[in-house]
Amino acid sequence: MTPHPRPLADPLFGHPQLDLLADRLLYMSERHVTRPAATEILGSPNARIETCGSSSCRNVPGTGRKSEHATANAVDISGFRLGDGRLINIKTHWANGGKDGAFMTRVHKGACRIF
């Protein structure tokens, strides 16, 4: 699939430069995995996916091969902003245990089924 000719302007996601397929897969993951998990486990719906970027022309470390970011087929997710304002940060909450950890585990497993 060729990259989308213009940046996508989806307000749910923090970085608007994914190719069309990656954007739709991310939407499916948020709609069918992240949103229900946030509501069920944390008691508040997901309002925004926080990202570190998506389109960056770079190689896979240690290789001469372009990364998926070079063609806007990947996005680095840093966290999730809930409807009640809480930020569930991957670096902070990944191995936190409790409800935050259960949320992260469900989102990770669910996203792997979609991507």
PDB file of C-alpha atoms in Angstrom:
ATOM      1  CA  MET A   1       0.000   0.000   0.000  1.00  0.00           C
ATOM      2  CA  THR A   2       1.333   3.426  -0.854  1.00  0.00           C
ATOM      3  CA  PRO A   3       1.478   6.069   1.879  1.00  0.00           C
ATOM      4  CA  HIS A   4      -1.496   8.397   2.186  1.00  0.00           C
ATOM      5  CA  PRO A   5      -0.779  11.580   0.160  1.00  0.00           C
ATOM      6  CA  ARG A   6      -1.487  13.946   3.057  1.00  0.00           C
ATOM      7  CA  PRO A   7      -1.282  13.785   6.854  1.00  0.00           C
ATOM      8  CA  LEU A   8      -4.369  12.301   8.444  1.00  0.00           C
ATOM      9  CA  ALA A   9      -6.152  14.621  10.843  1.00  0.00           C
ATOM     10  CA  ASP A  10      -7.589  12.199  13.387  1.00  0.00           C
ATOM     11  CA  PRO A  11      -7.870  14.076  16.721  1.00  0.00           C
ATOM     12  CA  LEU A  12      -7.759  10.858  18.786  1.00  0.00           C
ATOM     13  CA  PHE A  13      -4.131  10.182  17.947  1.00  0.00           C
ATOM     14  CA  GLY A  14      -1.265  12.455  18.845  1.00  0.00           C
ATOM     15  CA  HIS A  15       0.721  12.259  15.613  1.00  0.00           C
ATOM     16  CA  PRO A  16      -1.107  12.750  12.290  1.00  0.00           C
ATOM     17  CA  GLN A  17       1.403  11.258   9.822  1.00  0.00           C
ATOM     18  CA  LEU A  18       0.671   7.527   9.679  1.00  0.00           C
ATOM     19  CA  ASP A  19      -0.006   5.872   6.374  1.00  0.00           C
ATOM     20  CA  LEU A  20      -3.647   4.993   5.805  1.00  0.00           C
ATOM     21  CA  LEU A  21      -3.410   1.289   6.695  1.00  0.00           C
ATOM     22  CA  ALA A  22      -1.446   1.927   9.902  1.00  0.00           C
ATOM     23  CA  ASP A  23      -3.890   4.679  10.862  1.00  0.00           C
ATOM     24  CA  ARG A  24      -6.888   2.365  10.412  1.00  0.00           C
ATOM     25  CA  LEU A  25      -5.223  -0.481  12.347  1.00  0.00           C
ATOM     26  CA  LEU A  26      -4.438   1.929  15.182  1.00  0.00           C
ATOM     27  CA  TYR A  27      -8.058   3.093  15.126  1.00  0.00           C
ATOM     28  CA  MET A  28      -9.290  -0.520  15.293  1.00  0.00           C
ATOM     29  CA  SER A  29      -6.950  -1.225  18.197  1.00  0.00           C
ATOM     30  CA  GLU A  30      -8.166   1.843  20.101  1.00  0.00           C
ATOM     31  CA  ARG A  31     -11.828   1.164  19.382  1.00  0.00           C
ATOM     32  CA  HIS A  32     -11.891  -2.572  20.061  1.00  0.00           C
ATOM     33  CA  VAL A  33      -9.083  -3.023  22.614  1.00  0.00           C
ATOM     34  CA  THR A  34      -7.896   0.159  24.358  1.00  0.00           C
ATOM     35  CA  ARG A  35     -11.225   1.922  24.872  1.00  0.00           C
ATOM     36  CA  PRO A  36     -13.086  -1.089  26.337  1.00  0.00           C
ATOM     37  CA  ALA A  37     -10.087  -2.061  28.487  1.00  0.00           C
ATOM     38  CA  ALA A  38      -9.783   1.469  29.918  1.00  0.00           C
ATOM     39  CA  THR A  39     -13.482   1.583  30.737  1.00  0.00           C
ATOM     40  CA  GLU A  40     -13.660  -1.917  32.220  1.00  0.00           C
ATOM     41  CA  ILE A  41     -10.389  -1.912  34.166  1.00  0.00           C
ATOM     42  CA  LEU A  42      -9.733   1.749  34.995  1.00  0.00           C
ATOM     43  CA  GLY A  43     -13.293   3.078  35.075  1.00  0.00           C
ATOM     44  CA  SER A  44     -12.745   5.806  32.475  1.00  0.00           C
ATOM     45  CA  PRO A  45     -12.691   5.640  28.672  1.00  0.00           C
ATOM     46  CA  ASN A  46      -9.561   6.304  26.662  1.00  0.00           C
ATOM     47  CA  ALA A  47      -9.624   9.865  25.327  1.00  0.00           C
ATOM     48  CA  ARG A  48      -6.278  10.054  23.512  1.00  0.00           C
ATOM     49  CA  ILE A  49      -3.310   7.926  22.537  1.00  0.00           C
ATOM     50  CA  GLU A  50      -0.079   9.725  23.409  1.00  0.00           C
ATOM     51  CA  THR A  51       2.679   9.130  20.868  1.00  0.00           C
ATOM     52  CA  CYS A  52       6.362   9.839  20.359  1.00  0.00           C
ATOM     53  CA  GLY A  53       5.964  10.057  16.592  1.00  0.00           C
ATOM     54  CA  SER A  54       5.420   7.884  13.574  1.00  0.00           C
ATOM     55  CA  SER A  55       7.113   9.141  10.415  1.00  0.00           C
ATOM     56  CA  SER A  56      10.883   9.247  10.758  1.00  0.00           C
ATOM     57  CA  CYS A  57      13.296   8.200   8.043  1.00  0.00           C
ATOM     58  CA  ARG A  58      15.644   5.965  10.032  1.00  0.00           C
ATOM     59  CA  ASN A  59      17.268   2.570   9.847  1.00  0.00           C
ATOM     60  CA  VAL A  60      16.676  -0.366  12.152  1.00  0.00           C
ATOM     61  CA  PRO A  61      19.571  -0.112  14.658  1.00  0.00           C
ATOM     62  CA  GLY A  62      22.542  -2.244  13.615  1.00  0.00           C
ATOM     63  CA  THR A  63      21.279  -2.785  10.059  1.00  0.00           C
ATOM     64  CA  GLY A  64      21.142  -0.926   6.776  1.00  0.00           C
ATOM     65  CA  ARG A  65      17.417  -1.671   6.498  1.00  0.00           C
ATOM     66  CA  LYS A  66      14.846   1.132   6.800  1.00  0.00           C
ATOM     67  CA  SER A  67      12.518   0.849   9.769  1.00  0.00           C
ATOM     68  CA  GLU A  68       8.743   0.793   9.479  1.00  0.00           C
ATOM     69  CA  HIS A  69       8.855   4.403  10.730  1.00  0.00           C
ATOM     70  CA  ALA A  70      10.625   5.388   7.490  1.00  0.00           C
ATOM     71  CA  THR A  71       7.415   4.672   5.564  1.00  0.00           C
ATOM     72  CA  ALA A  72       4.986   5.790   8.291  1.00  0.00           C
ATOM     73  CA  ASN A  73       3.925   2.189   8.990  1.00  0.00           C
ATOM     74  CA  ALA A  74       4.726   2.379  12.717  1.00  0.00           C
ATOM     75  CA  VAL A  75       3.983   4.561  15.697  1.00  0.00           C
ATOM     76  CA  ASP A  76       5.666   4.770  19.094  1.00  0.00           C
ATOM     77  CA  ILE A  77       2.997   4.923  21.793  1.00  0.00           C
ATOM     78  CA  SER A  78       4.054   6.523  25.068  1.00  0.00           C
ATOM     79  CA  GLY A  79       0.765   6.360  26.957  1.00  0.00           C
ATOM     80  CA  PHE A  80      -2.975   6.802  27.130  1.00  0.00           C
ATOM     81  CA  ARG A  81      -4.892   9.864  28.335  1.00  0.00           C
ATOM     82  CA  LEU A  82      -8.168   8.819  29.959  1.00  0.00           C
ATOM     83  CA  GLY A  83     -11.427  10.728  29.892  1.00  0.00           C
ATOM     84  CA  ASP A  84     -10.989  11.678  33.548  1.00  0.00           C
ATOM     85  CA  GLY A  85      -7.605  13.258  32.786  1.00  0.00           C
ATOM     86  CA  ARG A  86      -5.331  10.504  34.107  1.00  0.00           C
ATOM     87  CA  LEU A  87      -2.244   9.658  32.059  1.00  0.00           C
ATOM     88  CA  ILE A  88      -1.331   5.990  31.930  1.00  0.00           C
ATOM     89  CA  ASN A  89       2.315   6.152  30.868  1.00  0.00           C
ATOM     90  CA  ILE A  90       3.889   3.014  29.397  1.00  0.00           C
ATOM     91  CA  LYS A  91       7.303   3.654  30.959  1.00  0.00           C
ATOM     92  CA  THR A  92       5.829   4.257  34.414  1.00  0.00           C
ATOM     93  CA  HIS A  93       2.918   1.816  34.458  1.00  0.00           C
ATOM     94  CA  TRP A  94       4.110  -1.129  32.307  1.00  0.00           C
ATOM     95  CA  ALA A  95       5.234  -3.303  35.227  1.00  0.00           C
ATOM     96  CA  ASN A  96       3.223  -1.477  37.883  1.00  0.00           C
ATOM     97  CA  GLY A  97       0.853  -4.330  38.667  1.00  0.00           C
ATOM     98  CA  GLY A  98      -2.664  -3.683  39.902  1.00  0.00           C
ATOM     99  CA  LYS A  99      -5.238  -2.120  37.594  1.00  0.00           C
ATOM    100  CA  ASP A 100      -2.654  -0.124  35.611  1.00  0.00           C
ATOM    101  CA  GLY A 101      -0.656  -3.274  34.877  1.00  0.00           C
ATOM    102  CA  ALA A 102      -3.793  -5.243  33.970  1.00  0.00           C
ATOM    103  CA  PHE A 103      -4.779  -2.481  31.537  1.00  0.00           C
ATOM    104  CA  MET A 104      -1.328  -2.455  29.912  1.00  0.00           C
ATOM    105  CA  THR A 105      -1.311  -6.240  29.590  1.00  0.00           C
ATOM    106  CA  ARG A 106      -4.735  -6.322  27.926  1.00  0.00           C
ATOM    107  CA  VAL A 107      -3.877  -3.483  25.524  1.00  0.00           C
ATOM    108  CA  HIS A 108      -0.558  -5.111  24.574  1.00  0.00           C
ATOM    109  CA  LYS A 109      -2.091  -8.544  23.927  1.00  0.00           C
ATOM    110  CA  GLY A 110      -5.057  -7.085  22.060  1.00  0.00           C
ATOM    111  CA  ALA A 111      -2.940  -4.845  19.866  1.00  0.00           C
ATOM    112  CA  CYS A 112      -0.700  -7.791  18.944  1.00  0.00           C
ATOM    113  CA  ARG A 113      -3.770  -9.609  17.596  1.00  0.00           C
ATOM    114  CA  ILE A 114      -4.614  -6.627  15.356  1.00  0.00           C
ATOM    115  CA  PHE A 115      -1.123  -5.689  14.192  1.00  0.00           C
TER     116      PHE A 115
END
